[in-house]
Coordinates of C-alpha atoms in Angstrom, one line a residue:
X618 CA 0.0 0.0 0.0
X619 CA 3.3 2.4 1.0
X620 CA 4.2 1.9 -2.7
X621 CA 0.8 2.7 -4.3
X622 CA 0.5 5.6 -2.1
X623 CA 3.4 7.4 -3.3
X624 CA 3.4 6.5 -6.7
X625 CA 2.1 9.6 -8.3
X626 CA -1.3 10.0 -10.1
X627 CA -1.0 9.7 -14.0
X628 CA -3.0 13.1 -14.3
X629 CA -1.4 15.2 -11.6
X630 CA 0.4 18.1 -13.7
X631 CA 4.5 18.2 -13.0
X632 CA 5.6 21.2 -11.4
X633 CA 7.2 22.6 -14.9
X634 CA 3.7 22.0 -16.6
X635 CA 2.6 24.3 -13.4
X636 CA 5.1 26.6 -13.4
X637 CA 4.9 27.3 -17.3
X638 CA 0.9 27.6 -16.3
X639 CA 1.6 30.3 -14.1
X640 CA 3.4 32.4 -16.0
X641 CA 0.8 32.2 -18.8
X642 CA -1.6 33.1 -16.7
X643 CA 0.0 36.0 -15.4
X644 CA 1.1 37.4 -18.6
X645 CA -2.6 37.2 -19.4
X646 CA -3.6 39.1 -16.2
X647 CA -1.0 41.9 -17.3
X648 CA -2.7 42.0 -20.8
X649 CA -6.5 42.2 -19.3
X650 CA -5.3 44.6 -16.8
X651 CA -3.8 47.3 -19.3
X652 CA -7.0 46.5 -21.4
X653 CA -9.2 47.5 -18.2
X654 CA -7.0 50.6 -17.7
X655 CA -7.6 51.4 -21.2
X656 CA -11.3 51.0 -21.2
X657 CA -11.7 53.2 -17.8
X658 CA -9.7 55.9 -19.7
X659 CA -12.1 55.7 -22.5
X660 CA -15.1 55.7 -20.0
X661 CA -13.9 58.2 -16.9
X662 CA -11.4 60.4 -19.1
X663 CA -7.6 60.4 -19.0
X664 CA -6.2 60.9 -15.6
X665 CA -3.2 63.4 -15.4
X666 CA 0.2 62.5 -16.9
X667 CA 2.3 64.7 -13.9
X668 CA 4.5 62.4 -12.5
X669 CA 5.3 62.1 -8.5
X670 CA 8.3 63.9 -8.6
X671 CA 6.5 66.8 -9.7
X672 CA 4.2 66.6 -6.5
X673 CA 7.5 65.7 -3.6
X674 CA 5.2 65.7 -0.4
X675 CA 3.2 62.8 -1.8
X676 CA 5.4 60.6 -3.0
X677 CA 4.3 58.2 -0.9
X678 CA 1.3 58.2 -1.9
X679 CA 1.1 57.0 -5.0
X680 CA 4.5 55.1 -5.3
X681 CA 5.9 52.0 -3.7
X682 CA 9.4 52.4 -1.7
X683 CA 11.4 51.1 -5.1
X684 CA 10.7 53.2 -7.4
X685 CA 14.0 55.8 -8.0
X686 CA 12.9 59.3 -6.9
X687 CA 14.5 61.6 -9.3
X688 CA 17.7 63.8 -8.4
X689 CA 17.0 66.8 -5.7
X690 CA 16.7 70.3 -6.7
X691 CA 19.7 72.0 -7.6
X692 CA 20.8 74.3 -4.4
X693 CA 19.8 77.4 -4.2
X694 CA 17.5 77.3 -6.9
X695 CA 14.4 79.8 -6.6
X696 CA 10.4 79.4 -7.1
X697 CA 8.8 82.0 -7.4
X698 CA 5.0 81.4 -5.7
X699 CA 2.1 83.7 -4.5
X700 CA 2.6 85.1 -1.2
X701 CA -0.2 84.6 1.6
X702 CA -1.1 86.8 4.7
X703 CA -1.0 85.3 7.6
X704 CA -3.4 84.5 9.6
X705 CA -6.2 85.3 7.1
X706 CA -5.9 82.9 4.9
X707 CA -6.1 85.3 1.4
X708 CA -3.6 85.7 -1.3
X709 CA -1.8 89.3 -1.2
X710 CA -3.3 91.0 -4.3
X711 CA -1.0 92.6 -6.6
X712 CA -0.3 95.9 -8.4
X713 CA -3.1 94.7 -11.1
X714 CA -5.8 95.2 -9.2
X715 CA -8.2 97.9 -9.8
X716 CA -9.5 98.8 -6.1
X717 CA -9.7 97.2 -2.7
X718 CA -12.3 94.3 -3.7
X719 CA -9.6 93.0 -6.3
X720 CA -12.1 93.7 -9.2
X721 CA -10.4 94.4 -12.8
X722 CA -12.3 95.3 -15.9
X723 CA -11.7 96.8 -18.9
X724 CA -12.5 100.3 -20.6
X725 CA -15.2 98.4 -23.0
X726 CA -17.4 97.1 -19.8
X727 CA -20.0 99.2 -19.6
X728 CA -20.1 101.3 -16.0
X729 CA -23.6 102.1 -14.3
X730 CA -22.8 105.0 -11.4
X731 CA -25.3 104.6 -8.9
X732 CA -25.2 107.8 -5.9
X733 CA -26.0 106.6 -2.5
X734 CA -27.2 110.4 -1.0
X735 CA -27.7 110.3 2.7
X736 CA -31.2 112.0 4.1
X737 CA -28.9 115.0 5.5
X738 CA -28.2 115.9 1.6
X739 CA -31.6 116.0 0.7
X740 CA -33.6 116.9 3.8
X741 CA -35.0 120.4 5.0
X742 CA -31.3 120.7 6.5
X743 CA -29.4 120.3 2.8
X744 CA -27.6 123.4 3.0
X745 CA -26.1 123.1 6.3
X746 CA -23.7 120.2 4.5
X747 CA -21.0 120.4 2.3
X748 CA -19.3 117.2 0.0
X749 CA -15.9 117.2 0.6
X750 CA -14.9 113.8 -1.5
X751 CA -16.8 110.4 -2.7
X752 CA -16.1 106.9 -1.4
X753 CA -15.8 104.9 -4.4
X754 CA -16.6 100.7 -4.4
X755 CA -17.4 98.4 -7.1
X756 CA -20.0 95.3 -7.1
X757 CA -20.2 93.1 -10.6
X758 CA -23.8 92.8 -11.5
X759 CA -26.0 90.8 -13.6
X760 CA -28.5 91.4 -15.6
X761 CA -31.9 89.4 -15.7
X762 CA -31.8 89.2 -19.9
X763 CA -29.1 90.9 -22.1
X764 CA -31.7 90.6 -25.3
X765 CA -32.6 94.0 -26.5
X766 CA -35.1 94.2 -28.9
X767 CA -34.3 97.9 -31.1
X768 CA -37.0 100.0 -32.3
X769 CA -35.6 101.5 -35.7
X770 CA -37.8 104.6 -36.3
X771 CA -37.4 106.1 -40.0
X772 CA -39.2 109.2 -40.7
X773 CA -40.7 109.1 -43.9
X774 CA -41.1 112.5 -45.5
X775 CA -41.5 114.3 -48.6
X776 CA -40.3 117.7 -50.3
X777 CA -42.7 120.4 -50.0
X778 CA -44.5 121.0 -53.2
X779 CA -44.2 117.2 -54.4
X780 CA -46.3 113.8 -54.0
X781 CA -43.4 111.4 -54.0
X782 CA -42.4 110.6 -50.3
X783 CA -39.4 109.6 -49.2
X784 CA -38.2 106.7 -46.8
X785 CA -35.5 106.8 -44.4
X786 CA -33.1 103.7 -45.3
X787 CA -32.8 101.4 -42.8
X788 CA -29.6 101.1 -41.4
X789 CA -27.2 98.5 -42.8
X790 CA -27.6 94.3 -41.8
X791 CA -25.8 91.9 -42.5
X792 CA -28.5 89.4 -43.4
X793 CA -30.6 90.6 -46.2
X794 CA -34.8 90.7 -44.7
X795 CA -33.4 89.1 -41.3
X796 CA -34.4 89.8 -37.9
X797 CA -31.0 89.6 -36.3
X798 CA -28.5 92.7 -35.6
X799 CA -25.0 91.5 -36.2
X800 CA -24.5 91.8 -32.3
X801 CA -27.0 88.6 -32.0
X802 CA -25.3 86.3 -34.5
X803 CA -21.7 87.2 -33.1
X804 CA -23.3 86.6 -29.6
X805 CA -25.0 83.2 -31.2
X806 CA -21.7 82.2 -32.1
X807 CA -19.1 82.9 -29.2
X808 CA -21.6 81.6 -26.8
X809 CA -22.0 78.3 -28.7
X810 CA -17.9 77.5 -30.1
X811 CA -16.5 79.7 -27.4
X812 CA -18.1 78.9 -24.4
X813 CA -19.8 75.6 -25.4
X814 CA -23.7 76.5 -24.6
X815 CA -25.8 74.5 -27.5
X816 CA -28.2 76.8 -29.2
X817 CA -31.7 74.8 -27.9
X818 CA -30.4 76.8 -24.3
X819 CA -29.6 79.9 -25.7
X820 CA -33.7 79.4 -27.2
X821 CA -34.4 78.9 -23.4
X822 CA -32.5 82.0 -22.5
X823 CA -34.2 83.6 -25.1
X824 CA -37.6 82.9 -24.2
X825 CA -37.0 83.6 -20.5
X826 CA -36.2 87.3 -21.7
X827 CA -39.6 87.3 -22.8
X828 CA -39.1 86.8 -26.8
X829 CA -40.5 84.0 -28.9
X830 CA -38.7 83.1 -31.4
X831 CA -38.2 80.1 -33.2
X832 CA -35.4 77.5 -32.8
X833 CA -34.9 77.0 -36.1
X834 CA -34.1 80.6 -36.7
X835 CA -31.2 80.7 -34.5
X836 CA -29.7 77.3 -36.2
X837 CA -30.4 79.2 -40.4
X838 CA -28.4 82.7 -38.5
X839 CA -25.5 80.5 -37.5
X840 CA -25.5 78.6 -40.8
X841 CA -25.9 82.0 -42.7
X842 CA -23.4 83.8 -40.7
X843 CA -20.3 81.3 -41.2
X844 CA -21.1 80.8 -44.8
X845 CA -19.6 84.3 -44.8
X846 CA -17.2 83.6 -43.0
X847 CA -15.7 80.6 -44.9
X848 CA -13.4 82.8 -47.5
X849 CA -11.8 84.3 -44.5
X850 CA -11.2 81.2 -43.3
X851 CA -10.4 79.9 -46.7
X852 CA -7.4 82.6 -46.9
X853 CA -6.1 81.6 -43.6
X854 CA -5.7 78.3 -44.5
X855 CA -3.5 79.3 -47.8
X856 CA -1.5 81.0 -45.3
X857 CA -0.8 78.6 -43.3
X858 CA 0.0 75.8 -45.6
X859 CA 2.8 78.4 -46.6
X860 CA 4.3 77.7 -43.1
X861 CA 7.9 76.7 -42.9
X862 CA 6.7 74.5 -40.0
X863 CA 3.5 73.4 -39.8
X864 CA 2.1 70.8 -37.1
X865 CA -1.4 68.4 -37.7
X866 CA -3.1 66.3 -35.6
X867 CA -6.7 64.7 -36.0
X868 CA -9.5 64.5 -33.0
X869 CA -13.1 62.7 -33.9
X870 CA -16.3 63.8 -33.7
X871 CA -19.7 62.2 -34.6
X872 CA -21.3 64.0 -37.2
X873 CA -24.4 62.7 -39.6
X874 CA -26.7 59.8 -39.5
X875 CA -25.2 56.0 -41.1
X876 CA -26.9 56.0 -44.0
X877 CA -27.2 52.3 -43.9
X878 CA -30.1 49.8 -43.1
X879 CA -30.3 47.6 -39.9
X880 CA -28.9 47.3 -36.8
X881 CA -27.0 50.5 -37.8
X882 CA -29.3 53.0 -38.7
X883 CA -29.9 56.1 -36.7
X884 CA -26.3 56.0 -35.4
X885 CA -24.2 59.1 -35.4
X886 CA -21.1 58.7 -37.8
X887 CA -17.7 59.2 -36.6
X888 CA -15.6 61.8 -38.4
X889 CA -13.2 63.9 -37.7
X890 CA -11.2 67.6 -37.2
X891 CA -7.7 67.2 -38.8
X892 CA -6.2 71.0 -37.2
X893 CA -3.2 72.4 -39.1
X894 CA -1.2 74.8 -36.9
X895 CA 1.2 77.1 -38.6
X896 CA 4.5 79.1 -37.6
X897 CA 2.2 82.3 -37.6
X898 CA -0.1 81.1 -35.1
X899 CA -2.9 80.7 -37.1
X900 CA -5.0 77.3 -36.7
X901 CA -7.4 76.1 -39.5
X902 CA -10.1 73.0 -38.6
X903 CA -10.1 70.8 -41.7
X904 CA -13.2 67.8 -41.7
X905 CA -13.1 64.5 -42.9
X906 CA -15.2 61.8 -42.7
X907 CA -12.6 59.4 -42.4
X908 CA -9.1 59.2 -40.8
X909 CA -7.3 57.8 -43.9
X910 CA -4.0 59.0 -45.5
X911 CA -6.0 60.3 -48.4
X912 CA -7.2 63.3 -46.6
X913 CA -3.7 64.2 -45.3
X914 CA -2.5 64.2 -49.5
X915 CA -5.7 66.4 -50.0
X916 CA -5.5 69.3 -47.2
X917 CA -1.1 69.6 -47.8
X918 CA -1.7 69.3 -51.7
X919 CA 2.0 69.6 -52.2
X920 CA 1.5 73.3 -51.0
X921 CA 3.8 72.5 -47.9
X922 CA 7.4 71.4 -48.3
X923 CA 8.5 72.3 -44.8
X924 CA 8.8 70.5 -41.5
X925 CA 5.8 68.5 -40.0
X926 CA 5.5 68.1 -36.9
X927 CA 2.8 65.1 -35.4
X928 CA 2.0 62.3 -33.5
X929 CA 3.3 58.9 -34.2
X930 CA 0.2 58.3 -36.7
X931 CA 2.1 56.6 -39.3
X932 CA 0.0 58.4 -42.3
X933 CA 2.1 61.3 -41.3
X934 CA 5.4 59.5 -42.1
X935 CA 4.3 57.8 -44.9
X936 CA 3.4 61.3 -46.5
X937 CA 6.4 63.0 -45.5
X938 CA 9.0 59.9 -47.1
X939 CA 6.8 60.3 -50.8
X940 CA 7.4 64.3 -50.4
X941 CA 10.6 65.4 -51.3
X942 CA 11.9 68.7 -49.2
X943 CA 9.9 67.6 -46.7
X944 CA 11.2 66.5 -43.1
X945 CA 9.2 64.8 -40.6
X946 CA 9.4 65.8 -36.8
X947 CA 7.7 63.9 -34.5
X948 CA 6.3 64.6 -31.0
X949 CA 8.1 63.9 -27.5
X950 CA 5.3 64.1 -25.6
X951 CA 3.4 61.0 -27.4
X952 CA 6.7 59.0 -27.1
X953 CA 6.7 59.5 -23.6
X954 CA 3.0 58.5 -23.1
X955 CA 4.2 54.8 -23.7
X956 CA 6.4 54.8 -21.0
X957 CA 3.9 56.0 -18.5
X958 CA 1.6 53.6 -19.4
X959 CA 4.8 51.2 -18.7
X960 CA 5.2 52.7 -15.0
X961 CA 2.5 50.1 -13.4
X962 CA 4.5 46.9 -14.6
X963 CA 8.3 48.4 -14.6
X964 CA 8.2 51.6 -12.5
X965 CA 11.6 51.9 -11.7
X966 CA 13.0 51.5 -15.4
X967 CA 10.1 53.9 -16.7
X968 CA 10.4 56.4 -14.2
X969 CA 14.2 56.5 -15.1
X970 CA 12.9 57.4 -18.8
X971 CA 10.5 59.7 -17.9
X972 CA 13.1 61.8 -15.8
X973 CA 15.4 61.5 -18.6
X974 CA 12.6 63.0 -21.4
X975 CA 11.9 65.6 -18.1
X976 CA 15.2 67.1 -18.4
X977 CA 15.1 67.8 -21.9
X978 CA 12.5 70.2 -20.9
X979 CA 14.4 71.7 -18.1
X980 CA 16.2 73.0 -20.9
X981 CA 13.7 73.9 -23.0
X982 CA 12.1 75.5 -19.9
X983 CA 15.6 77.4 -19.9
X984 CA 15.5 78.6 -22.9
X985 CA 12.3 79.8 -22.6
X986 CA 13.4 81.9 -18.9
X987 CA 16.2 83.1 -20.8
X988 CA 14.5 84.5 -24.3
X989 CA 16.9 82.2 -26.8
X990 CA 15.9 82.8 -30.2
X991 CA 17.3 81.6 -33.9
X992 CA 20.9 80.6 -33.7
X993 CA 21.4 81.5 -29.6
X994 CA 18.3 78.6 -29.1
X995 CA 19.7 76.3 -31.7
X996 CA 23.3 76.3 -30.1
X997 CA 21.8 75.8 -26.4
X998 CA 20.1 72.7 -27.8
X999 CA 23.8 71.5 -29.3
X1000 CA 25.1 72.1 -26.3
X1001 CA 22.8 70.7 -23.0
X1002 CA 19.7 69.1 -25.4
X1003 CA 21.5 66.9 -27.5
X1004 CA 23.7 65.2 -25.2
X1005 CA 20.6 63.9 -23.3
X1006 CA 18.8 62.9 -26.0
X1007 CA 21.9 60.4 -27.5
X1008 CA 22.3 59.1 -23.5
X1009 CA 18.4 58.6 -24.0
X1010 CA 18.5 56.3 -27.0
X1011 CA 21.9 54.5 -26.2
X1012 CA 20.3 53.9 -22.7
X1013 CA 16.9 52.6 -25.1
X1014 CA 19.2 50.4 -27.0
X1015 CA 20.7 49.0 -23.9
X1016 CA 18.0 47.9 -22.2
X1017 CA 16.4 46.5 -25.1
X1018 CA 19.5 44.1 -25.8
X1019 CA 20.0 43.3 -22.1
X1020 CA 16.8 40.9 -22.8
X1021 CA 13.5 39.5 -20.2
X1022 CA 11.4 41.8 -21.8
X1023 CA 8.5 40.3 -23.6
X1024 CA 7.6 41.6 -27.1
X1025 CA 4.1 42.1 -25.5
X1026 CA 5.6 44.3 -22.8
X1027 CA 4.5 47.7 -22.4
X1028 CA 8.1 49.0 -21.9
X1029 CA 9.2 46.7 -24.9
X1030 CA 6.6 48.7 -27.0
X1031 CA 7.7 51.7 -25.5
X1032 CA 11.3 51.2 -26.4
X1033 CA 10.6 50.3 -29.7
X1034 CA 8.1 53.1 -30.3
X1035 CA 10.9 55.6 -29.9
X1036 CA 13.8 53.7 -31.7
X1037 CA 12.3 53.6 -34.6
X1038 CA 11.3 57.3 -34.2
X1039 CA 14.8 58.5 -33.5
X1040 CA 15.3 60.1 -36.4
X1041 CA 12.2 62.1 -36.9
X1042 CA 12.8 62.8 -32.8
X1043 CA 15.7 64.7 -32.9
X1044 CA 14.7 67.1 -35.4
X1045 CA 13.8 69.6 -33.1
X1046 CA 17.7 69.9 -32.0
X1047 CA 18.8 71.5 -35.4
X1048 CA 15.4 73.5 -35.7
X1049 CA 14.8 76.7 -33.4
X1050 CA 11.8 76.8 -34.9
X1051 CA 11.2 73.4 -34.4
X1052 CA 9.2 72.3 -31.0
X1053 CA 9.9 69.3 -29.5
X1054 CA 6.5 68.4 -29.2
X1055 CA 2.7 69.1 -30.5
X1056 CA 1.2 70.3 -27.1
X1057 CA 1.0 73.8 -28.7
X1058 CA -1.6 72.3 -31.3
X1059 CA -3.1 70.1 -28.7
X1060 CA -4.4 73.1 -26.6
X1061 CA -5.6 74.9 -29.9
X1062 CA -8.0 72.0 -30.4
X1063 CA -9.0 71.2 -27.3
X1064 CA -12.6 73.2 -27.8
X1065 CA -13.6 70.3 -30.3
X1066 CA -13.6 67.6 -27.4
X1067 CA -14.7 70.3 -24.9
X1068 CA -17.5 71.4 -27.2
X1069 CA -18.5 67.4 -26.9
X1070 CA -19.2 67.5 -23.7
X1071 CA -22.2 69.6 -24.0
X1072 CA -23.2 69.9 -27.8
X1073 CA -22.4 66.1 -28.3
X1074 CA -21.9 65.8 -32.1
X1075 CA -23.2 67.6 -35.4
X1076 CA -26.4 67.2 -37.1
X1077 CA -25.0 67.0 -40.2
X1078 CA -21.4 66.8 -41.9
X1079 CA -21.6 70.1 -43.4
X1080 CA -22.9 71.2 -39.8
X1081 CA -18.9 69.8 -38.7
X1082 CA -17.4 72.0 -41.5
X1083 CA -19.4 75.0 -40.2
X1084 CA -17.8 74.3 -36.6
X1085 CA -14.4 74.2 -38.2
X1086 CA -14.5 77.5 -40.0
X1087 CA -15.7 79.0 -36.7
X1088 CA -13.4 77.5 -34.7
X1089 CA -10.3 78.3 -36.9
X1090 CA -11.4 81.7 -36.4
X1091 CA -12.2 82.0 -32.4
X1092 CA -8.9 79.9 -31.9
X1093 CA -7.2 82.3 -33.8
X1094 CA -8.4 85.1 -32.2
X1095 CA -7.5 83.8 -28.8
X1096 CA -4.0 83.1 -30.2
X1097 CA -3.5 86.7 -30.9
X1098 CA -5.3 88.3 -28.2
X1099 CA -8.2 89.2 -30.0
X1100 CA -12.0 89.4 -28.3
X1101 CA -13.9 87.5 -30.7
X1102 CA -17.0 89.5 -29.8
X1103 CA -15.4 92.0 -31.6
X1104 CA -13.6 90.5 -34.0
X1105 CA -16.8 89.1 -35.7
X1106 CA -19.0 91.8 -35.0
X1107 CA -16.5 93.9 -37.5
X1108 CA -15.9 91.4 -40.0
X1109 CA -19.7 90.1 -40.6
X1110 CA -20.1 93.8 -41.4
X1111 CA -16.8 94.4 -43.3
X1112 CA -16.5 91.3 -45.5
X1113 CA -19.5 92.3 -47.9
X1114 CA -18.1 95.3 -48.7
X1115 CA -14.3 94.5 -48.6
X1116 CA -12.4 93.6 -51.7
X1117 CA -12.5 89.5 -52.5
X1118 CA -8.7 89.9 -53.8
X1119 CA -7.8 91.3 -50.5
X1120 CA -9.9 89.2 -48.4
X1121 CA -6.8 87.5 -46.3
X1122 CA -6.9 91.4 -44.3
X1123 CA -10.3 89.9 -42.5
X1124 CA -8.1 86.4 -40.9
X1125 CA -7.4 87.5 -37.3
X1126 CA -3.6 87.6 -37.4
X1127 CA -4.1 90.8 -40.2
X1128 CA -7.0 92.5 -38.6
X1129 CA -5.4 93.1 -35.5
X1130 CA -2.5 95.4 -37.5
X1131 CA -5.5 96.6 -39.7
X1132 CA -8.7 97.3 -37.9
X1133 CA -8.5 96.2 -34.3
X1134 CA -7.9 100.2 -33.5
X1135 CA -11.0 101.2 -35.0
X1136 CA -13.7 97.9 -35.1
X1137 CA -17.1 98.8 -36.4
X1138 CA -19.3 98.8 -33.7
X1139 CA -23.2 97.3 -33.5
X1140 CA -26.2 99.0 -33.3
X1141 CA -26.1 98.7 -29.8
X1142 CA -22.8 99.3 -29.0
X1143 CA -21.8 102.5 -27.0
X1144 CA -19.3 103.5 -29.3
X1145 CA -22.1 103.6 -32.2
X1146 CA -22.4 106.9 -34.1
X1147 CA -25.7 106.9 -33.2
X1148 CA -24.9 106.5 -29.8
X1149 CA -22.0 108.9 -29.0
X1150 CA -23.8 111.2 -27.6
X1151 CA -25.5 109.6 -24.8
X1152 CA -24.2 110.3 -21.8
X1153 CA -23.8 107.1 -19.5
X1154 CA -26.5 106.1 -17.2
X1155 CA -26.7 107.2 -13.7
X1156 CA -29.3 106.0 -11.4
X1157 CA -29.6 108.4 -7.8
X1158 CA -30.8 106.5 -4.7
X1159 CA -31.9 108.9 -2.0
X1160 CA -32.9 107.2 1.1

């Protein structure tokens, strides 16, 4: 019986067969795992990319006591942060400020002057006082409804002596027969692509003002209003296809119905925004509905020959190699997304890469502090940039030969990713005007996915080229430091009576050096001719 019992059982697994079982099983953990992580991105957002060492007090937090904190500050090295009094808790306002409540406005806000009078300065007694100087505060108010309806009265009148009378022409619009003063369609618009509030609640906010209007008619005075728009924006984009370096990127967007029958039908498409950002800051919104090379060959058109700058899209590179002149810079900031998404399963050889990439922008943070431009910013790069970035790829190289990594790793995929990138990576370092990195076109589109959140998709596809003509304009403006308020209150008025061969004058980079001293006001703006005159309103309490 001794001798049965330990005889093994014919179908017990070896501990090999157990062992090899394990590790299967746990690579396939690894995989579900990252694919979990991927689909909570996808559902909750992506969470921040700052790393720990950004954030000292809580390292231990969110790292175990392994991972390799980066190198300390250098010594005696400064920050500069907002100052706090003690004891109460506030910042310590600066010079900026207008008065003691930290309000600051602008000369175009319009100013209500309200006089508080006591009952001494109006009572039986008046004349026994005397003013000797006015305590001035400030309060931001609000208005129930900012709708105005105008009354345009035109006499209508007639010669003495003759039958024929004579009518007062009506002031100029810039829809033919429409009901709309340009103020409401540039107000339409900035509300809805600036600040994201879809036009069925601007109807609401119109009707709780007391008017009744249709919802239809605001969605035909948007439509109507960009269509002239679209040769400004039509101008900007030749302009900045004649950049010397131009970055592109692509975001979707679900725009128009699937046409198809079945299980499909009634589904929103997915399209999407292709941005072109050029070296004059000037961004242009180009649509597809698909996010194949084909529409890359049809926006560049062989009208750029410089350096483009993207992600690691391969349609970008494959474009770039069948373009002669053309150079291909990629971005560092997608390269080093791989290796963050490595931290979880090798933190300590990921962070090490990360702090490597992070001190390539010390220096570019440095040349920033220290106003390198042209040749001075090209020789700093030589000289502290390139040095790190060779260490970098050697120490890629390295690790990747040193073998254990799985070709299914994440930090496999990350080292690869940016090996066979190098070349494309390192552009930047003979460039000045070369960035290392796309971020400055990432936070010019970042209205499209904000604008998501609350308008959701377009109607229509040509209702997604429409939001790309508006917001290659809006972005624009913001790039230059332009209100867009006025920006298109001027324009929608200008651009039917400005030249068409000089029509590149109305994109907001030109307008600024051109008309932003002297916009054309509304109908209802103070600084109408009409309007001059009026003196501003002053409303006397006496109590």
């Amino acid at each position: 019986m001794n001798s049965i019992a330990s005889t093994p059982h014919s179908n017990t697994p070896s501990c090999s067969a157990l062992a090899e079982e394990n590790v299967l099983l746990r690579e396939q953990l690894q995989i579900m795992q990252r694919q979990l992580d991927w689909f909570k991105k996808q559902l909750f957002g992506p969470k921040s990319e700052k790393q720990v060492y950004d954030l000292p007090e809580q390292d231990s937090l969110f790292q175990s006591a392994e991972v390799r904190l980066p190198k300390p500050p250098v010594e005696g090295e400064q920050r500069t942060i907002q100052a706090y009094q003690r004891g109460t808790g506030k910042k310590q306002r600066g010079d900026d400020c207008l008065n003691d409540t930290g309000l600051r406005f602008t000369a175009d806000v319009p100013v209500e002057v309200i006089e508080q009078l006591p009952p001494e300065l109006t009572g039986p007694d008046a004349n026994q006082y005397e003013v000797i100087g006015n305590k001035t505060t400030y309060r931001l108010a609000q208005r129930v409804s900012s709708y105005v309806v105008l009354k345009l009265q035109r006499p209508v009148y007639r010669r003495k002596g003759t039958e024929k009378p004579v009518t007062t022409p009506a002031p100029f619009n810039v829809l033919d027969n429409s009901l709309a003063d340009v103020s409401l369609l540039a107000g339409l618009l900035v509300d809805k692509f600036q600040f994201h509030l879809p036009l069925y609640r601007q109807h609401q906010r119109i009707q709780q003002a007391g008017v009744t209007l249709s919802r239809g008619t605001l969605t035909n005075l948007v439509k109507r209003s960009i269509d002239l728009l679209r040769p400004i924006v039509d101008a900007q984009t030749d302009n900045v296809l004649r950049s010397r370096v131009l970055a592109m990127d692509e975001t979707p967007i679900k725009a128009g119905h699937q046409s198809r029958p079945g299980l499909q039908k009634g589904k929103m498409k997915t399209g999407w925004f292709w941005p072109l950002y050029g070296d004059a800051d000037e961004v242009v919104f180009t649509y597809s509905n698909s996010r194949g090379r084909l529409h890359i060959e049809q926006v560049l058109n062989k009208l750029f020959t410089g350096i483009l700058i993207s992600d690691g899209y391969a349609a970008y590179a494959h474009y770039a190699e069948s373009q002669k002149g053309m150079t291909h810079a990629q971005c560092w900031v997608h390269s080093r997304r791989y290796f963050i998404e490595a931290q979880k399963d090798h933190p300590e050889k990921a962070t090490e890469a990360l702090q490597q990439i992070a001190l390539l922008y010390q220096h570019e943070e440095a040349i920033k502090t220290q106003g390198l431009t042209s040749e001075k910013k090209r020789q700093y790069r030589l000289e502290h940039s390139k040095p790190v970035v060779n260490d970098f790829f050697q120490w890629c190289r390295d690790l990747l030969k040193s073998g254990g990594l799985l070709p299914s790793d994440p930090l496999t995929k990350a080292l690869n990713y940016v090996l066979s990138r190098e070349a494309s990576l390192k552009v930047f370092l003979e460039d000045p005007d070369v960035q290392p990195d796309t971020n400055h076109l990432e936070r010019a589109l970042r209205p499209i996915p904000m604008g998501k959140k609350n308008w959701m998709f377009c109607w229509t596809e040509l209702g997604a080229e429409h939001l790309g003509i508006i917001q290659s304009l809006i972005t624009t403006c913001k790039l230059h430091g332009i209100n867009p308020y006025t920006y298109l209150v001027d324009v929608l008025q200008r651009i039917s009576r400005h030249p068409a061969n000089k029509v590149a004058d109305l994109t907001p980079r030109l307008w600024k050096t051109r008309f932003a001293d002297t916009p054309l006001p509304s109908l209802i703006s103070p600084c109408h001719p009409d309007r001059l005159n009026k003196q501003p309103e002053t409303i006397v309490y006496a109590h």
